[in-house]
PDB file of C-alpha atoms in Angstrom:
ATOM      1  CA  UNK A 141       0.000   0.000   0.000  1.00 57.00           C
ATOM      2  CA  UNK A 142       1.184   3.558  -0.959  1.00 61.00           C
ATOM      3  CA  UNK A 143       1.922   6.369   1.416  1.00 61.00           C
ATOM      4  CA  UNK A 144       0.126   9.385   0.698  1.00 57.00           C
ATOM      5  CA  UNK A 145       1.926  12.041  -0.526  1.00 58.00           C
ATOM      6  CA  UNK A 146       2.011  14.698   1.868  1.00 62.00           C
ATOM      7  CA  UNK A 147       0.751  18.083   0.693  1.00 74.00           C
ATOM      8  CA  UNK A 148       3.397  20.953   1.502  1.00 88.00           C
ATOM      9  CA  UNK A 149       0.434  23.683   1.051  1.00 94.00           C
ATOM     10  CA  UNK A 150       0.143  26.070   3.500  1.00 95.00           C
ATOM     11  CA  UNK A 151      -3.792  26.090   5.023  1.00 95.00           C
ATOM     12  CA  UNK A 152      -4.790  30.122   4.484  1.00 96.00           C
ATOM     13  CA  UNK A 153      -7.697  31.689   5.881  1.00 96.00           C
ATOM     14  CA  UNK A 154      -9.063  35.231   5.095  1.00 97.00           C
ATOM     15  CA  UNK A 155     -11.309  36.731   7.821  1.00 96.00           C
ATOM     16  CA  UNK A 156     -13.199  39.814   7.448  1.00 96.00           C
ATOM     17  CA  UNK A 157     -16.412  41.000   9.399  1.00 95.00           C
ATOM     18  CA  UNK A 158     -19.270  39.752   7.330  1.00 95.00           C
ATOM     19  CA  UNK A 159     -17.617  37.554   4.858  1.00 96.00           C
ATOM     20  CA  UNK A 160     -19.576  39.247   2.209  1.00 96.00           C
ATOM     21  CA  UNK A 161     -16.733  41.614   0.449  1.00 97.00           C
ATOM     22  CA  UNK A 162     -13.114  41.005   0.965  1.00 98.00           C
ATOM     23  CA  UNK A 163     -12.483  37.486   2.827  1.00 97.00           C
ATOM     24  CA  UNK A 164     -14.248  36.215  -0.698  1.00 97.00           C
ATOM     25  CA  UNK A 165     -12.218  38.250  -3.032  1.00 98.00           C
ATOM     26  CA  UNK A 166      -9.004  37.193  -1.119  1.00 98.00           C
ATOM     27  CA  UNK A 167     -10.044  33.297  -0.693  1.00 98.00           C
ATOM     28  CA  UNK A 168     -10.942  33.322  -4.633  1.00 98.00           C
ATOM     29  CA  UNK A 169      -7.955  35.238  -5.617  1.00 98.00           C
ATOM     30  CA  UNK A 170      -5.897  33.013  -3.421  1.00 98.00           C
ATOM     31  CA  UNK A 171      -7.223  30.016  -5.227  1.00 97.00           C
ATOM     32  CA  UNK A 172      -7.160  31.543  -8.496  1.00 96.00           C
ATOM     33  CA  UNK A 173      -3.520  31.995  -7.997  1.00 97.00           C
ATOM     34  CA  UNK A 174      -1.872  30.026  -5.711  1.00 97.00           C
ATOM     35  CA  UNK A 175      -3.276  26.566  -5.300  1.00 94.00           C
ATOM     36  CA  UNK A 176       0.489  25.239  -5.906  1.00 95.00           C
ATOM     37  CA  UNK A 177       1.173  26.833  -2.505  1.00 96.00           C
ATOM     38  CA  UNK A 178      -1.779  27.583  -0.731  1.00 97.00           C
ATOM     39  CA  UNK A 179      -5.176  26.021   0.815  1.00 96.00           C
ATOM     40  CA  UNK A 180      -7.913  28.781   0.724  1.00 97.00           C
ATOM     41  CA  UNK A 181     -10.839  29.602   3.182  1.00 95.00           C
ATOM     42  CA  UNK A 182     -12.534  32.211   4.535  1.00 96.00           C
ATOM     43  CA  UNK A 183     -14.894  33.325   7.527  1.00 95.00           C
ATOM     44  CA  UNK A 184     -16.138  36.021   8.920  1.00 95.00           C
ATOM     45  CA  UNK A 185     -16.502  37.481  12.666  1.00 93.00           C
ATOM     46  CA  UNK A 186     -20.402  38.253  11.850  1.00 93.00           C
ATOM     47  CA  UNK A 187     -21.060  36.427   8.895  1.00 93.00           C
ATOM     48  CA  UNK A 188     -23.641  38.351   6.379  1.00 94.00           C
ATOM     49  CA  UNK A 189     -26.626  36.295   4.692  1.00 95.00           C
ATOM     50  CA  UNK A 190     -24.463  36.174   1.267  1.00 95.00           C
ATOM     51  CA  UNK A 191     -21.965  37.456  -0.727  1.00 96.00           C
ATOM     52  CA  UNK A 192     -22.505  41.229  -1.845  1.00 96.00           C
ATOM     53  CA  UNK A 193     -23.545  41.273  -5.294  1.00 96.00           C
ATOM     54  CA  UNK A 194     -21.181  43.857  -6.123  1.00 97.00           C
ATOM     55  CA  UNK A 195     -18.472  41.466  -4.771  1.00 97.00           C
ATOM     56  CA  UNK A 196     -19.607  38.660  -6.945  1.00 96.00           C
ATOM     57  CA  UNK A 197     -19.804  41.279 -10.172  1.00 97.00           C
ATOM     58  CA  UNK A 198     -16.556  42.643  -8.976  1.00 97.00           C
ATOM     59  CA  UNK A 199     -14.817  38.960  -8.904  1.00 98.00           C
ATOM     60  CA  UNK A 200     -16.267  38.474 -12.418  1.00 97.00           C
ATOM     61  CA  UNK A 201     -14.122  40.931 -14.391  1.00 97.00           C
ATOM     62  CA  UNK A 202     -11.295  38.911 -12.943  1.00 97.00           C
ATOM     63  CA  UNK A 203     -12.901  35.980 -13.750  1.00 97.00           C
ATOM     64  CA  UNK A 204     -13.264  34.604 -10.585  1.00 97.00           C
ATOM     65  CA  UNK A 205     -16.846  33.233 -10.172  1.00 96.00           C
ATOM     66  CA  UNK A 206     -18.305  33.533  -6.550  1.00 94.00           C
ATOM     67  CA  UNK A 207     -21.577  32.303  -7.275  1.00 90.00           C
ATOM     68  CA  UNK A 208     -21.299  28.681  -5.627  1.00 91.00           C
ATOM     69  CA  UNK A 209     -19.788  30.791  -1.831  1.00 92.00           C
ATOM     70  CA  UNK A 210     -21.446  31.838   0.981  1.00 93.00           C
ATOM     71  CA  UNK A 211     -20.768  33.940   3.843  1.00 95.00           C
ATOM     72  CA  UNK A 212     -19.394  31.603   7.022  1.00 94.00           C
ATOM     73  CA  UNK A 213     -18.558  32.212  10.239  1.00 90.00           C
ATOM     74  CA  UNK A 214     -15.464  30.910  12.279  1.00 83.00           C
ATOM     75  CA  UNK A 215     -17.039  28.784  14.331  1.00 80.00           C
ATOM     76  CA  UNK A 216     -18.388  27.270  11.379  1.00 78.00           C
ATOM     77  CA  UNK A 217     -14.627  25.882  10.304  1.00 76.00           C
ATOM     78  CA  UNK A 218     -14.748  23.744  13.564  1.00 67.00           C
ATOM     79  CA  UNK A 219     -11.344  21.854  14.204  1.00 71.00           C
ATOM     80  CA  UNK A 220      -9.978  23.417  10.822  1.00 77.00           C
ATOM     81  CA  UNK A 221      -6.395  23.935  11.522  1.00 87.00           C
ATOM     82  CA  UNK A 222      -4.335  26.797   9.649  1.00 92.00           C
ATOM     83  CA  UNK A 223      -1.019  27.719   9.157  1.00 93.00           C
ATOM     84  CA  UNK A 224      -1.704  31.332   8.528  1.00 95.00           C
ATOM     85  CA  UNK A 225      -4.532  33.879   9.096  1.00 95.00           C
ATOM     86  CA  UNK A 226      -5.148  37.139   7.332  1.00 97.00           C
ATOM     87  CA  UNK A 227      -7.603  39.600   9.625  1.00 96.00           C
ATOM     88  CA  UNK A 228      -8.798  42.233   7.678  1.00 97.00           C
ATOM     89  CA  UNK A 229     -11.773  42.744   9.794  1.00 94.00           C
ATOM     90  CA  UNK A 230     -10.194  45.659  11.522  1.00 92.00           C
ATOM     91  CA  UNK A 231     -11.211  43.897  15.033  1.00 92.00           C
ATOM     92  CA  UNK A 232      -8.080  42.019  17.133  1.00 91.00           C
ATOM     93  CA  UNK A 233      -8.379  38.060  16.588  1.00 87.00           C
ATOM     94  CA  UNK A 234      -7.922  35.476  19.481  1.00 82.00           C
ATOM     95  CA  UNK A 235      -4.632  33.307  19.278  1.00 79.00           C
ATOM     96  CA  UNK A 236      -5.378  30.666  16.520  1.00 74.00           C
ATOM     97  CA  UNK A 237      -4.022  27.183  17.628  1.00 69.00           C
ATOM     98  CA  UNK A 238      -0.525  26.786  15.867  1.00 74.00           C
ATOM     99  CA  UNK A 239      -1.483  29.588  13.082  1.00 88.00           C
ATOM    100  CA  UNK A 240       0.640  32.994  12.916  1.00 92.00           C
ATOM    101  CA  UNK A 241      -2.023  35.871  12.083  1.00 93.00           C
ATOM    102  CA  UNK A 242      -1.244  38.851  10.152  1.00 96.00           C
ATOM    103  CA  UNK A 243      -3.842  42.027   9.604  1.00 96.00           C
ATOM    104  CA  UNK A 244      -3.976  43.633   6.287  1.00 97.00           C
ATOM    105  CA  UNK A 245      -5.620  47.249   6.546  1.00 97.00           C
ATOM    106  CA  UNK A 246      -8.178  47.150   3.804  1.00 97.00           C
ATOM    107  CA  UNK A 247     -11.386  49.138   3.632  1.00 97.00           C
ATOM    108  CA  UNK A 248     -14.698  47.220   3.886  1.00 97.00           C
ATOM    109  CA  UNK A 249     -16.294  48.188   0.391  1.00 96.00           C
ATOM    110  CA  UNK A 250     -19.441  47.076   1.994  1.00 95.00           C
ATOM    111  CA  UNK A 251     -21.561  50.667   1.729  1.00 94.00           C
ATOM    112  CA  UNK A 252     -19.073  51.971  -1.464  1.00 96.00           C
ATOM    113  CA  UNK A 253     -20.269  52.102  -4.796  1.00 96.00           C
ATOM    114  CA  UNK A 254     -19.174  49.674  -7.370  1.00 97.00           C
ATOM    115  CA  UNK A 255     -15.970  51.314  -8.791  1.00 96.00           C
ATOM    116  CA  UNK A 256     -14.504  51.720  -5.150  1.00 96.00           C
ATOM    117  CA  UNK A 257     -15.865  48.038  -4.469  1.00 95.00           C
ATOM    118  CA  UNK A 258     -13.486  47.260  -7.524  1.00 97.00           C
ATOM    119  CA  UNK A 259     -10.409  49.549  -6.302  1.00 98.00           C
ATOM    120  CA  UNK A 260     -10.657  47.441  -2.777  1.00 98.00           C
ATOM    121  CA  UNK A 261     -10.551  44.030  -4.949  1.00 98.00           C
ATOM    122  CA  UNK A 262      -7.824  45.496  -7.397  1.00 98.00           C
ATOM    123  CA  UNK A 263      -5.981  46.300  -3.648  1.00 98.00           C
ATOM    124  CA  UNK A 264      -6.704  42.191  -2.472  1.00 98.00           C
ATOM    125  CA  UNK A 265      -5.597  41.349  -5.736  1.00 98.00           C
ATOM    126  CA  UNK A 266      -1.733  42.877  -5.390  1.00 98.00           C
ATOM    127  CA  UNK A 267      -2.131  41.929  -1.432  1.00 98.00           C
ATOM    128  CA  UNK A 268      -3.061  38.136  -2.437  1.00 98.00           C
ATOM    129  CA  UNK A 269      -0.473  38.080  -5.227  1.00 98.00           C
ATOM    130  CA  UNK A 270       2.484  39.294  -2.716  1.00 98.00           C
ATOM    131  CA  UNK A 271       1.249  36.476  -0.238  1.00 98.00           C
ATOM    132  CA  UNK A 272       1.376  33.873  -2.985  1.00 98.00           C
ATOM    133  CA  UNK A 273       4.774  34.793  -4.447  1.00 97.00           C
ATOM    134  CA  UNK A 274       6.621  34.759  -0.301  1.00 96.00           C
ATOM    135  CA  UNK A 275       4.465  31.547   0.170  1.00 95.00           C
ATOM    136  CA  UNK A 276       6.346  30.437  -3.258  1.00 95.00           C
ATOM    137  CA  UNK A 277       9.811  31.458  -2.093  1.00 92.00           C
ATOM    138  CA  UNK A 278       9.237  29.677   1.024  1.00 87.00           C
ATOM    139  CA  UNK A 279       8.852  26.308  -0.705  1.00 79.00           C
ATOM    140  CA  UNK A 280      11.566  26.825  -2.815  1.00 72.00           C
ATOM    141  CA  UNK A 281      14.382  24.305  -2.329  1.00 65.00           C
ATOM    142  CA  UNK A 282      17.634  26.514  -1.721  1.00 61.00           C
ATOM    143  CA  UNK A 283      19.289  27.252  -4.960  1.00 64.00           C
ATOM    144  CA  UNK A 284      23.014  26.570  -5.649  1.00 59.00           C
ATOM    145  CA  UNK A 285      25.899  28.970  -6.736  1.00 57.00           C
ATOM    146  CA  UNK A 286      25.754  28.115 -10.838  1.00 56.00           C
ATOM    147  CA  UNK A 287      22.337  26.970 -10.893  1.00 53.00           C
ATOM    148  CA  UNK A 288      20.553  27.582 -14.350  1.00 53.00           C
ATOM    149  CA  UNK A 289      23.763  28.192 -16.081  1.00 49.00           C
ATOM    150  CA  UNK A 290      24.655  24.862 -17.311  1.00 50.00           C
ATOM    151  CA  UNK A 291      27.771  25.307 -15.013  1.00 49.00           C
ATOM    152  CA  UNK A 292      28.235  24.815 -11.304  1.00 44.00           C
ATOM    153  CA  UNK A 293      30.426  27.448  -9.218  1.00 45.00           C
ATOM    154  CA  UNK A 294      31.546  25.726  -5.940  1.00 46.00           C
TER     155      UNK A 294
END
């Protein structure tokens, strides 16, 4: 029998206050582009009844479709464990078990209209993209003196 092959993601989750606007954008972004190194989810401290319309139309242009999500809260995850958690919900989060958290200061586009709802995704976006390219360099095997030259330098 065959070991399974052990998955060197790291388990990401996105927390924002409703889990209507920017948790969503962030968890698809983050699955958009980084499933290589990354395990998206995302909750929300109040959760909202769904996902703002403008989010969804907003996601769209990007080609991220976010009509199959829906607004969860923490408790919901249960025993999910994470390796990293990105509070943009403004509000201090409790320790997570075994997770670092970092906060990312992004305006809830909640109340804006929908071309500063877009300006807070474009903003996710580079935010997401940055996370994905460190989580990248992280998994990197170290690289040797020579490497890609054809030649190796001792």
């Amino acid at each position: 029998m065959s070991q399974p092959i052990p998955d060197h993601r790291k388990r990401v989750l996105f927390v924002c206050l409703g889990n209507s606007c920017r948790s969503q954008m962030a968890e698809g972004f983050a699955r958009q582009y980084g499933d290589d190194v990354l395990i998206a989810a995302s909750a929300g401290i109040t959760p909202a009844f769904s996902v703002a319309p403008d989010t969804a139309r907003a996601m769209l242009e990007k080609n991220i479709d976010l009509r199959d999500h829906f607004p969860k809260s923490i408790r919901q995850l249960g025993r999910s464990q994470f390796d990293l958690v990105v509070n943009m919900s403004g509000v201090p989060l409790p320790p997570a078990a075994g997770a670092r958290i970092v906060d990312w200061d992004v305006a809830d586009p909640i109340a804006f209209d929908y071309g500063e709802h877009c300006e807070v995704r474009d903003i996710i976006e580079g935010l997401v993209m940055r996370l994905v390219i460190e989580l990248r360099r992280e998994t990197q095997p170290p690289r040797f003196k020579g490497q890609g030259s054809g030649r190796l330098k001792p």
